[in-house]
């Protein structure tokens, strides 16, 4: 039988500590809430009162339940108040020496059988535990912010943590309505180890002026369905906190350069630009602590006139290709009112593409998202062809053929001969260098990348990829076209992976390396990222959907171009692809899909 916890202590009543107090008190457990001073104690009390009052206002907590919750909390200054609790959770700032001093004092104050837990998100639980005479009773219980809302708890055992202590804490998490993942004491645990490499990479992308803060954040929200963009998330976490976590992970985690804090982070911390809590970080906020972003000197002008400034007029669009992406792009342009010429290799393929577009448009009608008149008008704007010569008078060509450079270069060389001067030639490549395609023509200034996401009629994002030869007029035209389609266009340079894939796939690769090292299971890693970070899919779910072969190819391209050791494809990913385990499409990837 698991131990029954009747009273717990919480040390440190900042945002996280106060949230942990609320979690326990909500579940009928008496809490001794401890701070270093009366002023800090009152701030913690105000945080808890504010949180519970908001819950009452939103109808998520009855007034009587709030009052009962608050009555379970005993507010105290000093650690001596914790002499009789069954469990203590420490939630003070992320400084090892501070935590060690607190644990040494808790060891003296608390009864012998009490469990001592740390909420650290990055420090070594083992190093904290050796400050006590009971390291077998020390464990990590890492809640996520905001603790009352987030379902995940990482339970971190050291090599000497008692199995009974682990079992008791796991049972406690279940009582609290949390989903726990139990892991060993490693830098960053699961969620932070995967999250902060991605965040650090995004800051590096911004620091190098590869893309604007708005475009980086929009790309990851709209392209991956993430709840927040990486730079906005850094502001929420706090740049000082992020720096400490990254620095600790770098030093504890084998000095992986992926976790070496980007210099800009330290510069911003030194300048007091800490994010929301200071009122300014990557963005500027209404006031310190406010989530409301206000315009500053870096905020882009986003009026329609500015988007169209210098853009060429586009009325007729050619789409080359017969796959899923080409079909979706045809539908997108036709529904937006453009005249479209669809070019495929042969009448049979044209007929299949035509049928696929009709099927998709009919689904729109059935779902009430498109009228029958709108469907018929969209189909009436499309001309079906099997010859490139019919593109002689279009204003824009969008290429969506197979991802092979030789095929694309040959196509663009042909388009160069056929198309009239001034036509914008766009490639939808997701991984190949756009400049290589552009240089197959005599008009590289007119060539640009327009990377639509699949399914194109639904996904709101388009990456607009400028090469060093792309003209300002061509770029302006691409931005105006995306706006005309109702899409969000994000502008970036011609670098492997562009924005989304360059940030997404190293994170997925890191997850595979974590599994490969037997640090955790695929299920627990997926739980950690979905429940701890709010991701719509865990990394292994996503890898099986994307296809392990596709993921490996993209990761190889990133590694080949950037030569960053941390980007080297995980051997396990290569082995699974070699074995034919490609994900859902083959029936097996990281999971067996034939049994579902």
XYZ file of C-alpha atoms in Angstrom:
596
model
C 0.000 0.000 0.000
C 1.224 3.481 -0.870
C 1.840 5.911 1.943
C -1.030 8.272 2.802
C 0.111 11.908 2.716
C -2.013 13.983 5.085
C 0.158 17.105 5.167
C 2.793 18.544 2.869
C 5.106 21.515 3.010
C 5.964 23.834 0.122
C 9.096 25.981 0.344
C 9.168 29.020 -1.939
C 5.915 30.708 -2.919
C 6.633 32.294 -6.274
C 4.380 31.517 -9.220
C 5.332 27.848 -9.245
C 5.357 27.323 -5.478
C 1.982 29.007 -5.014
C 0.606 26.867 -7.840
C 1.851 23.695 -6.131
C 0.206 24.800 -2.870
C -3.069 25.170 -4.803
C -2.755 21.715 -6.364
C -2.426 20.011 -2.968
C -5.055 22.121 -1.207
C -7.536 21.536 -4.061
C -7.166 17.810 -3.445
C -7.925 17.921 0.261
C -4.360 17.858 1.568
C -3.238 20.226 4.318
C -0.331 22.442 3.258
C 2.269 24.336 5.248
C 3.370 27.151 2.920
C 6.774 28.561 3.843
C 8.697 31.643 2.766
C 11.828 33.437 3.893
C 10.094 36.642 5.041
C 6.679 38.046 5.880
C 6.674 40.138 2.694
C 7.410 37.134 0.490
C 4.758 35.152 2.353
C 2.138 37.799 1.619
C 3.063 37.844 -2.066
C 2.605 34.068 -2.157
C -0.748 34.362 -0.402
C -1.836 37.030 -2.922
C -0.816 34.785 -5.834
C -2.913 31.889 -4.492
C -5.878 34.138 -3.675
C -5.760 35.689 -7.149
C -5.642 32.270 -8.839
C -8.567 30.848 -6.859
C -10.633 34.028 -7.280
C -10.141 33.788 -11.070
C -11.245 30.149 -10.957
C -14.419 31.182 -9.088
C -15.089 33.997 -11.574
C -14.778 31.541 -14.476
C -17.155 29.073 -12.820
C -14.426 26.452 -12.397
C -14.448 26.539 -8.587
C -17.337 27.040 -6.179
C -16.952 29.773 -3.564
C -17.349 27.239 -0.749
C -14.649 25.036 -2.286
C -12.343 28.042 -2.602
C -12.848 28.914 1.044
C -12.204 25.314 2.080
C -9.078 25.257 -0.100
C -7.673 28.415 1.457
C -8.456 27.105 4.949
C -6.181 24.108 4.336
C -3.118 26.351 3.929
C -1.003 27.298 6.937
C 1.183 30.290 6.039
C 4.521 30.360 7.869
C 7.889 32.107 7.814
C 10.875 29.791 8.279
C 11.575 26.092 7.731
C 10.987 25.097 11.379
C 7.241 25.064 10.637
C 7.749 21.898 8.558
C 8.648 19.620 11.470
C 5.593 17.354 11.185
C 4.758 17.206 7.447
C 4.926 13.949 5.473
C 6.430 15.502 2.328
C 8.227 18.750 1.507
C 8.479 20.183 -2.003
C 11.083 22.883 -2.568
C 10.324 25.473 -5.270
C 12.985 28.171 -4.776
C 15.088 29.752 -7.580
C 17.304 27.474 -9.681
C 20.590 27.849 -7.776
C 22.270 24.653 -6.604
C 23.952 26.152 -3.534
C 20.651 27.644 -2.354
C 18.792 24.365 -2.774
C 21.553 22.416 -1.023
C 21.408 24.761 1.980
C 17.632 24.382 2.182
C 17.799 20.586 1.950
C 20.453 20.427 4.676
C 18.139 22.444 6.912
C 15.082 20.360 5.954
C 17.046 17.245 6.839
C 17.524 18.678 10.339
C 13.951 19.947 10.782
C 11.735 17.267 9.190
C 10.759 13.996 10.828
C 12.938 11.015 9.816
C 10.350 9.376 7.559
C 9.475 12.560 5.622
C 10.155 12.609 1.859
C 12.137 15.606 0.630
C 11.371 16.651 -2.950
C 12.677 19.315 -5.301
C 10.729 20.930 -8.121
C 13.940 21.729 -10.019
C 13.575 21.757 -13.783
C 17.265 21.388 -14.650
C 19.562 20.909 -11.651
C 20.886 17.547 -10.500
C 18.553 15.945 -7.965
C 21.493 13.768 -6.927
C 23.649 16.787 -6.081
C 20.784 18.242 -4.072
C 20.186 14.963 -2.226
C 23.771 14.610 -0.935
C 23.271 17.714 1.200
C 21.103 15.476 3.435
C 21.712 12.369 5.523
C 18.742 10.693 3.792
C 19.478 10.780 0.034
C 17.349 7.652 -0.406
C 14.317 9.767 0.586
C 15.063 12.612 -1.830
C 13.256 12.769 -5.182
C 12.420 15.229 -7.936
C 8.746 16.169 -8.432
C 8.782 18.551 -11.383
C 5.449 20.298 -11.893
C 4.819 22.415 -14.983
C 3.580 25.997 -15.004
C 0.747 26.740 -14.277
C 0.736 23.816 -11.843
C -3.065 23.746 -11.224
C -3.698 23.401 -14.973
C -0.815 21.390 -16.421
C -1.363 17.631 -16.162
C 2.236 16.440 -16.359
C 4.584 15.752 -13.458
C 8.101 14.451 -14.042
C 9.095 12.145 -11.166
C 12.895 12.113 -11.041
C 14.636 9.313 -9.180
C 18.348 9.266 -8.387
C 20.448 6.096 -8.268
C 19.811 5.861 -4.514
C 16.167 6.954 -4.290
C 14.193 4.220 -2.541
C 11.754 2.266 -4.715
C 9.100 2.779 -2.016
C 9.584 6.547 -2.210
C 9.128 6.439 -6.003
C 5.984 4.307 -5.668
C 4.539 6.582 -2.973
C 5.100 9.701 -5.105
C 3.626 8.041 -8.209
C 0.493 7.172 -6.206
C 0.343 10.747 -4.907
C 0.473 12.119 -8.467
C -2.478 9.908 -9.386
C -4.393 11.209 -6.359
C -3.688 14.763 -7.540
C -5.130 13.937 -10.977
C -1.740 14.270 -12.655
C -0.049 12.101 -15.275
C 3.426 11.193 -14.070
C 6.430 10.046 -16.051
C 9.188 8.503 -13.954
C 12.733 9.087 -15.188
C 16.331 9.080 -14.057
C 18.287 12.147 -12.989
C 19.527 13.623 -16.257
C 19.989 17.249 -17.359
C 16.668 18.749 -18.423
C 14.748 15.537 -17.695
C 12.426 14.948 -20.692
C 10.478 18.112 -21.493
C 13.175 20.724 -20.908
C 15.858 18.627 -22.590
C 13.758 18.625 -25.764
C 12.156 22.055 -25.414
C 15.169 24.231 -24.662
C 17.331 22.990 -27.528
C 14.505 24.078 -29.832
C 14.077 27.442 -28.067
C 17.806 28.125 -28.162
C 17.897 27.318 -31.884
C 15.011 29.747 -32.499
C 16.859 32.530 -30.664
C 19.925 31.820 -32.807
C 17.766 32.113 -35.907
C 16.520 35.503 -34.711
C 19.985 36.664 -33.634
C 21.365 35.974 -37.118
C 18.486 38.002 -38.627
C 17.389 35.000 -40.648
C 13.742 35.870 -39.930
C 11.798 38.337 -37.797
C 10.489 37.452 -34.346
C 6.907 37.617 -35.666
C 7.643 35.300 -38.588
C 9.513 32.740 -36.471
C 6.671 32.606 -33.954
C 3.934 32.543 -36.609
C 5.735 29.771 -38.489
C 5.834 27.423 -35.497
C 2.283 28.183 -34.366
C 0.686 27.880 -37.799
C 3.035 25.277 -39.296
C 3.191 22.935 -36.286
C 0.081 23.815 -34.292
C 2.098 24.838 -31.238
C 0.295 26.902 -28.580
C 2.994 29.612 -28.617
C 5.872 30.625 -30.818
C 9.361 30.009 -29.383
C 10.288 33.653 -28.771
C 6.965 34.461 -27.090
C 7.475 31.339 -24.967
C 10.963 32.509 -23.985
C 9.395 35.780 -22.815
C 6.822 33.842 -20.763
C 9.425 31.577 -19.154
C 11.769 34.491 -18.461
C 15.082 34.919 -20.267
C 17.018 34.727 -17.001
C 15.354 31.401 -16.171
C 15.919 30.128 -19.704
C 19.589 31.106 -19.538
C 20.080 29.249 -16.239
C 18.362 26.127 -17.581
C 20.370 26.132 -20.821
C 23.647 26.791 -19.030
C 22.981 23.971 -16.558
C 21.986 21.568 -19.330
C 25.089 22.471 -21.321
C 27.387 21.821 -18.373
C 25.577 18.676 -17.167
C 24.583 17.237 -20.526
C 27.928 16.574 -22.194
C 28.458 20.145 -23.426
C 26.171 19.731 -26.412
C 26.371 22.968 -28.413
C 22.598 22.786 -28.971
C 22.267 23.793 -25.308
C 25.041 26.388 -25.205
C 23.040 29.592 -24.602
C 22.967 31.843 -27.664
C 24.964 35.006 -26.756
C 21.921 37.211 -27.329
C 20.170 35.607 -24.341
C 22.939 36.605 -21.915
C 23.064 40.103 -23.414
C 19.313 40.560 -22.928
C 19.470 39.253 -19.354
C 22.315 41.658 -18.562
C 20.272 44.506 -20.048
C 17.274 43.607 -17.875
C 15.161 42.452 -20.828
C 13.776 39.370 -19.082
C 10.477 38.935 -20.905
C 6.961 39.474 -19.592
C 8.006 39.889 -15.986
C 10.173 42.914 -16.812
C 7.800 44.284 -19.468
C 10.225 43.688 -22.313
C 12.051 40.750 -23.831
C 11.823 39.704 -27.456
C 8.535 41.631 -27.440
C 7.381 44.708 -25.527
C 4.483 44.369 -23.077
C 1.877 46.771 -21.744
C 3.533 46.683 -18.321
C 5.713 44.286 -16.292
C 3.832 41.025 -15.786
C 1.271 41.749 -18.498
C 0.656 39.277 -21.342
C -0.488 42.103 -23.661
C 2.038 42.800 -26.428
C 2.260 46.429 -27.560
C 3.932 47.787 -30.721
C 7.565 48.823 -30.527
C 10.266 49.924 -32.959
C 10.563 46.377 -34.345
C 6.859 45.824 -35.004
C 6.287 45.411 -38.769
C 3.779 47.475 -40.704
C 1.186 44.992 -41.931
C -1.303 47.062 -43.945
C -2.524 45.787 -47.277
C -0.926 48.720 -49.082
C 2.462 47.909 -47.557
C 2.133 44.261 -48.580
C 1.378 45.188 -52.182
C 4.039 47.893 -52.427
C 6.173 47.068 -55.463
C 4.255 43.863 -56.221
C 3.413 42.781 -59.761
C -0.210 42.156 -60.722
C -1.088 38.451 -60.695
C -4.231 37.246 -62.457
C -3.315 33.916 -64.061
C -1.382 31.187 -62.220
C 0.186 27.996 -63.524
C 0.584 24.983 -61.216
C 2.919 22.193 -62.339
C 2.587 18.787 -60.695
C 0.087 16.028 -60.035
C 0.610 15.063 -56.397
C -1.301 15.918 -53.240
C 0.464 19.259 -52.828
C -0.172 20.362 -56.438
C -3.837 19.391 -56.103
C -4.213 21.421 -52.921
C -2.476 24.473 -54.389
C -4.751 24.411 -57.450
C -7.767 24.432 -55.143
C -6.358 27.263 -53.021
C -5.740 29.562 -56.009
C -9.016 28.704 -57.742
C -11.091 29.389 -54.628
C -9.256 32.703 -54.152
C -10.412 33.895 -57.590
C -7.288 33.304 -59.680
C -7.422 31.788 -63.161
C -5.421 28.546 -62.921
C -3.722 26.375 -65.520
C -2.906 22.924 -64.163
C -0.084 21.181 -66.026
C 0.692 17.491 -65.538
C 2.576 14.822 -67.478
C -0.233 13.365 -69.566
C -4.011 13.444 -69.854
C -4.455 10.547 -67.424
C -2.722 12.431 -64.613
C -4.696 15.568 -65.459
C -7.919 13.633 -65.102
C -6.832 12.308 -61.681
C -5.904 15.780 -60.468
C -9.205 17.169 -61.739
C -11.119 14.437 -59.904
C -9.147 15.044 -56.706
C -9.886 18.789 -56.797
C -13.588 18.115 -57.420
C -13.701 15.646 -54.508
C -12.070 18.132 -52.144
C -14.378 20.969 -53.206
C -17.427 18.711 -52.797
C -16.304 17.899 -49.245
C -16.228 21.640 -48.612
C -19.821 21.905 -49.785
C -20.950 18.953 -47.633
C -19.271 20.487 -44.568
C -20.923 23.833 -45.192
C -17.638 25.638 -45.799
C -18.304 26.307 -49.482
C -21.467 26.968 -51.470
C -22.326 24.986 -54.599
C -21.962 28.198 -56.573
C -18.511 28.765 -55.063
C -17.484 25.238 -55.965
C -18.667 25.568 -59.545
C -16.978 28.969 -59.920
C -13.669 27.596 -58.587
C -13.775 24.636 -60.994
C -14.655 26.995 -63.843
C -11.424 28.912 -63.259
C -9.209 25.849 -63.822
C -7.862 24.770 -67.197
C -6.409 21.251 -67.377
C -3.354 20.722 -69.550
C -0.572 18.250 -70.248
C 1.876 20.661 -71.869
C 4.092 23.355 -70.387
C 3.588 25.532 -73.487
C 0.187 26.554 -72.081
C 2.043 28.532 -69.398
C 3.300 31.067 -71.940
C 1.022 33.866 -70.720
C 0.641 33.198 -66.964
C 1.819 35.729 -64.345
C 2.995 33.207 -61.750
C 4.116 29.578 -61.958
C 4.089 27.370 -58.839
C 6.102 24.160 -59.221
C 5.042 21.201 -57.059
C 6.829 18.218 -58.614
C 8.926 15.508 -56.959
C 11.655 16.583 -54.464
C 14.585 15.837 -56.778
C 16.885 18.700 -57.674
C 17.641 17.462 -61.188
C 13.925 17.256 -62.020
C 13.219 20.734 -60.669
C 16.212 22.291 -62.458
C 15.155 20.760 -65.769
C 11.604 22.057 -65.273
C 12.761 25.595 -64.439
C 15.055 25.641 -67.466
C 12.021 24.807 -69.604
C 9.878 27.436 -67.877
C 12.618 29.988 -68.548
C 12.220 29.390 -72.280
C 8.407 29.259 -72.280
C 7.231 31.946 -69.874
C 6.990 35.643 -70.713
C 9.357 38.160 -69.086
C 8.412 39.286 -65.573
C 6.727 36.045 -64.551
C 7.355 34.980 -60.937
C 8.651 31.409 -60.863
C 8.047 29.699 -57.495
C 9.112 26.331 -56.142
C 7.295 24.591 -53.300
C 10.393 22.656 -52.206
C 10.565 21.953 -48.476
C 14.239 21.038 -48.304
C 16.194 21.739 -51.506
C 18.200 24.959 -52.106
C 16.031 27.433 -54.012
C 19.136 29.120 -55.459
C 20.075 25.905 -57.285
C 16.683 25.934 -58.977
C 16.913 29.675 -59.708
C 20.302 29.351 -61.389
C 18.858 26.861 -63.873
C 17.177 29.911 -65.422
C 18.416 33.142 -66.966
C 16.137 35.076 -64.598
C 17.134 34.164 -60.996
C 15.771 37.495 -59.745
C 12.265 36.236 -60.593
C 12.615 32.921 -58.697
C 11.392 32.439 -55.132
C 10.318 29.651 -52.787
C 6.647 29.350 -51.804
C 6.566 26.466 -49.343
C 2.935 25.536 -48.738
C 2.123 23.091 -45.950
C 0.041 19.966 -46.387
C -2.960 19.980 -46.741
C -2.636 23.299 -48.582
C -6.367 24.219 -48.505
C -6.354 23.977 -44.683
C -2.878 24.943 -43.480
C -2.646 28.747 -43.129
C 1.145 29.056 -43.446
C 3.385 29.686 -46.459
C 7.150 30.096 -46.112
C 8.387 32.720 -48.589
C 12.003 31.822 -49.327
C 14.248 34.523 -50.786
C 17.568 33.673 -52.384
C 20.455 36.138 -52.603
C 19.359 36.754 -56.215
C 15.608 37.236 -55.559
C 14.510 40.788 -56.375
C 12.579 42.971 -53.954
C 9.767 43.139 -56.519
C 9.497 39.348 -56.658
C 9.459 39.105 -52.853
C 6.760 41.794 -52.630
C 4.689 39.917 -55.204
C 4.991 36.682 -53.220
C 3.873 38.421 -50.026
C 0.895 39.999 -51.802
C -0.105 36.658 -53.345
C -0.037 34.930 -49.940
C -2.201 37.706 -48.497
C -4.581 37.341 -51.427
C -4.902 33.636 -50.694
C -5.738 34.357 -47.058
C -2.485 32.733 -45.966
C 0.129 33.977 -43.523
C 3.401 34.389 -45.407
C 6.601 34.280 -43.363
C 9.796 35.473 -45.016
C 13.126 33.720 -44.578
C 16.421 33.120 -46.340
C 17.365 30.201 -48.560
C 18.779 27.897 -45.920
C 18.153 24.200 -45.352
C 14.863 23.568 -43.579
C 13.745 27.219 -43.837
C 12.048 28.091 -40.507
C 9.701 25.254 -39.590
C 11.702 22.190 -40.592
C 14.951 23.701 -39.328
C 13.416 24.050 -35.856
C 11.135 21.003 -35.867
C 13.325 18.163 -37.071
C 16.325 18.629 -34.742
C 13.810 18.477 -31.868
C 12.410 15.213 -33.273
C 15.945 13.892 -33.723
C 16.734 14.767 -30.090
C 13.697 12.744 -28.999
C 14.952 9.722 -30.958
C 18.370 10.056 -29.292
C 16.654 10.138 -25.896
C 14.799 6.907 -26.694
C 17.955 5.372 -28.132
C 19.763 6.027 -24.834
C 16.990 4.111 -22.986
C 16.365 7.221 -20.910
C 12.605 6.970 -21.307
C 9.917 5.242 -23.344
C 8.316 6.588 -26.504
C 4.985 6.827 -24.642
C 6.424 8.819 -21.747
C 8.327 11.174 -24.062
C 5.124 11.770 -26.042
C 3.182 12.356 -22.818
C 5.825 14.792 -21.598
C 5.668 16.990 -24.682
C 1.875 16.907 -25.041
C 0.986 17.387 -21.397
C 4.014 19.391 -20.272
C 4.406 21.688 -23.284
C 0.950 21.630 -24.873
C 2.154 20.137 -28.167
C -0.661 18.696 -30.314
C 1.334 15.496 -30.926
C 4.260 13.848 -29.213
C 7.500 13.534 -31.227
C 7.079 9.818 -31.956
C 3.451 10.208 -32.983
C 4.540 12.965 -35.346
C 7.500 11.018 -36.740
C 5.232 8.080 -37.592
C 2.792 10.442 -39.346
C 5.458 12.350 -41.303
C 7.333 9.187 -42.235
C 10.682 8.149 -40.811
C 12.271 8.182 -44.267
C 11.117 11.757 -44.887
C 12.322 12.800 -41.434
C 15.717 11.182 -41.969
C 16.141 12.858 -45.366
C 15.385 16.301 -43.906
C 17.685 15.732 -40.931
C 20.496 14.668 -43.266
C 20.039 17.865 -45.312
C 20.200 20.001 -42.168
C 23.335 18.241 -40.962
C 24.982 18.441 -44.380
C 24.448 22.196 -44.622
C 24.964 23.324 -41.017
C 27.589 20.726 -39.972
C 26.380 21.005 -36.386
C 27.291 17.784 -34.507
C 24.001 17.878 -32.574
C 22.127 17.672 -35.898
C 23.659 14.339 -36.926
C 20.779 11.905 -37.548
C 20.172 9.521 -34.647
C 21.473 6.041 -35.537
C 18.180 4.515 -34.360
C 16.302 6.588 -36.959
C 18.652 5.376 -39.686
C 18.312 1.745 -38.564
C 14.505 1.862 -38.554
C 14.446 3.339 -42.069
C 16.893 0.678 -43.290
C 14.601 -1.981 -41.785
C 11.609 -0.567 -43.659
C 9.885 0.740 -40.540
C 8.754 4.049 -42.014
C 5.761 4.887 -39.809
C 2.051 4.684 -40.512
C 2.478 4.294 -44.258
C 4.423 1.029 -43.818
C 2.377 -0.157 -40.833
C 5.230 0.174 -38.390
C 7.572 2.892 -37.206
C 8.174 3.718 -33.580
C 4.858 1.980 -32.947
C 3.119 -0.960 -34.593
C 0.130 0.423 -36.512
C -1.060 -2.936 -37.866
C -2.725 -3.783 -34.527
C -4.835 -0.635 -34.336
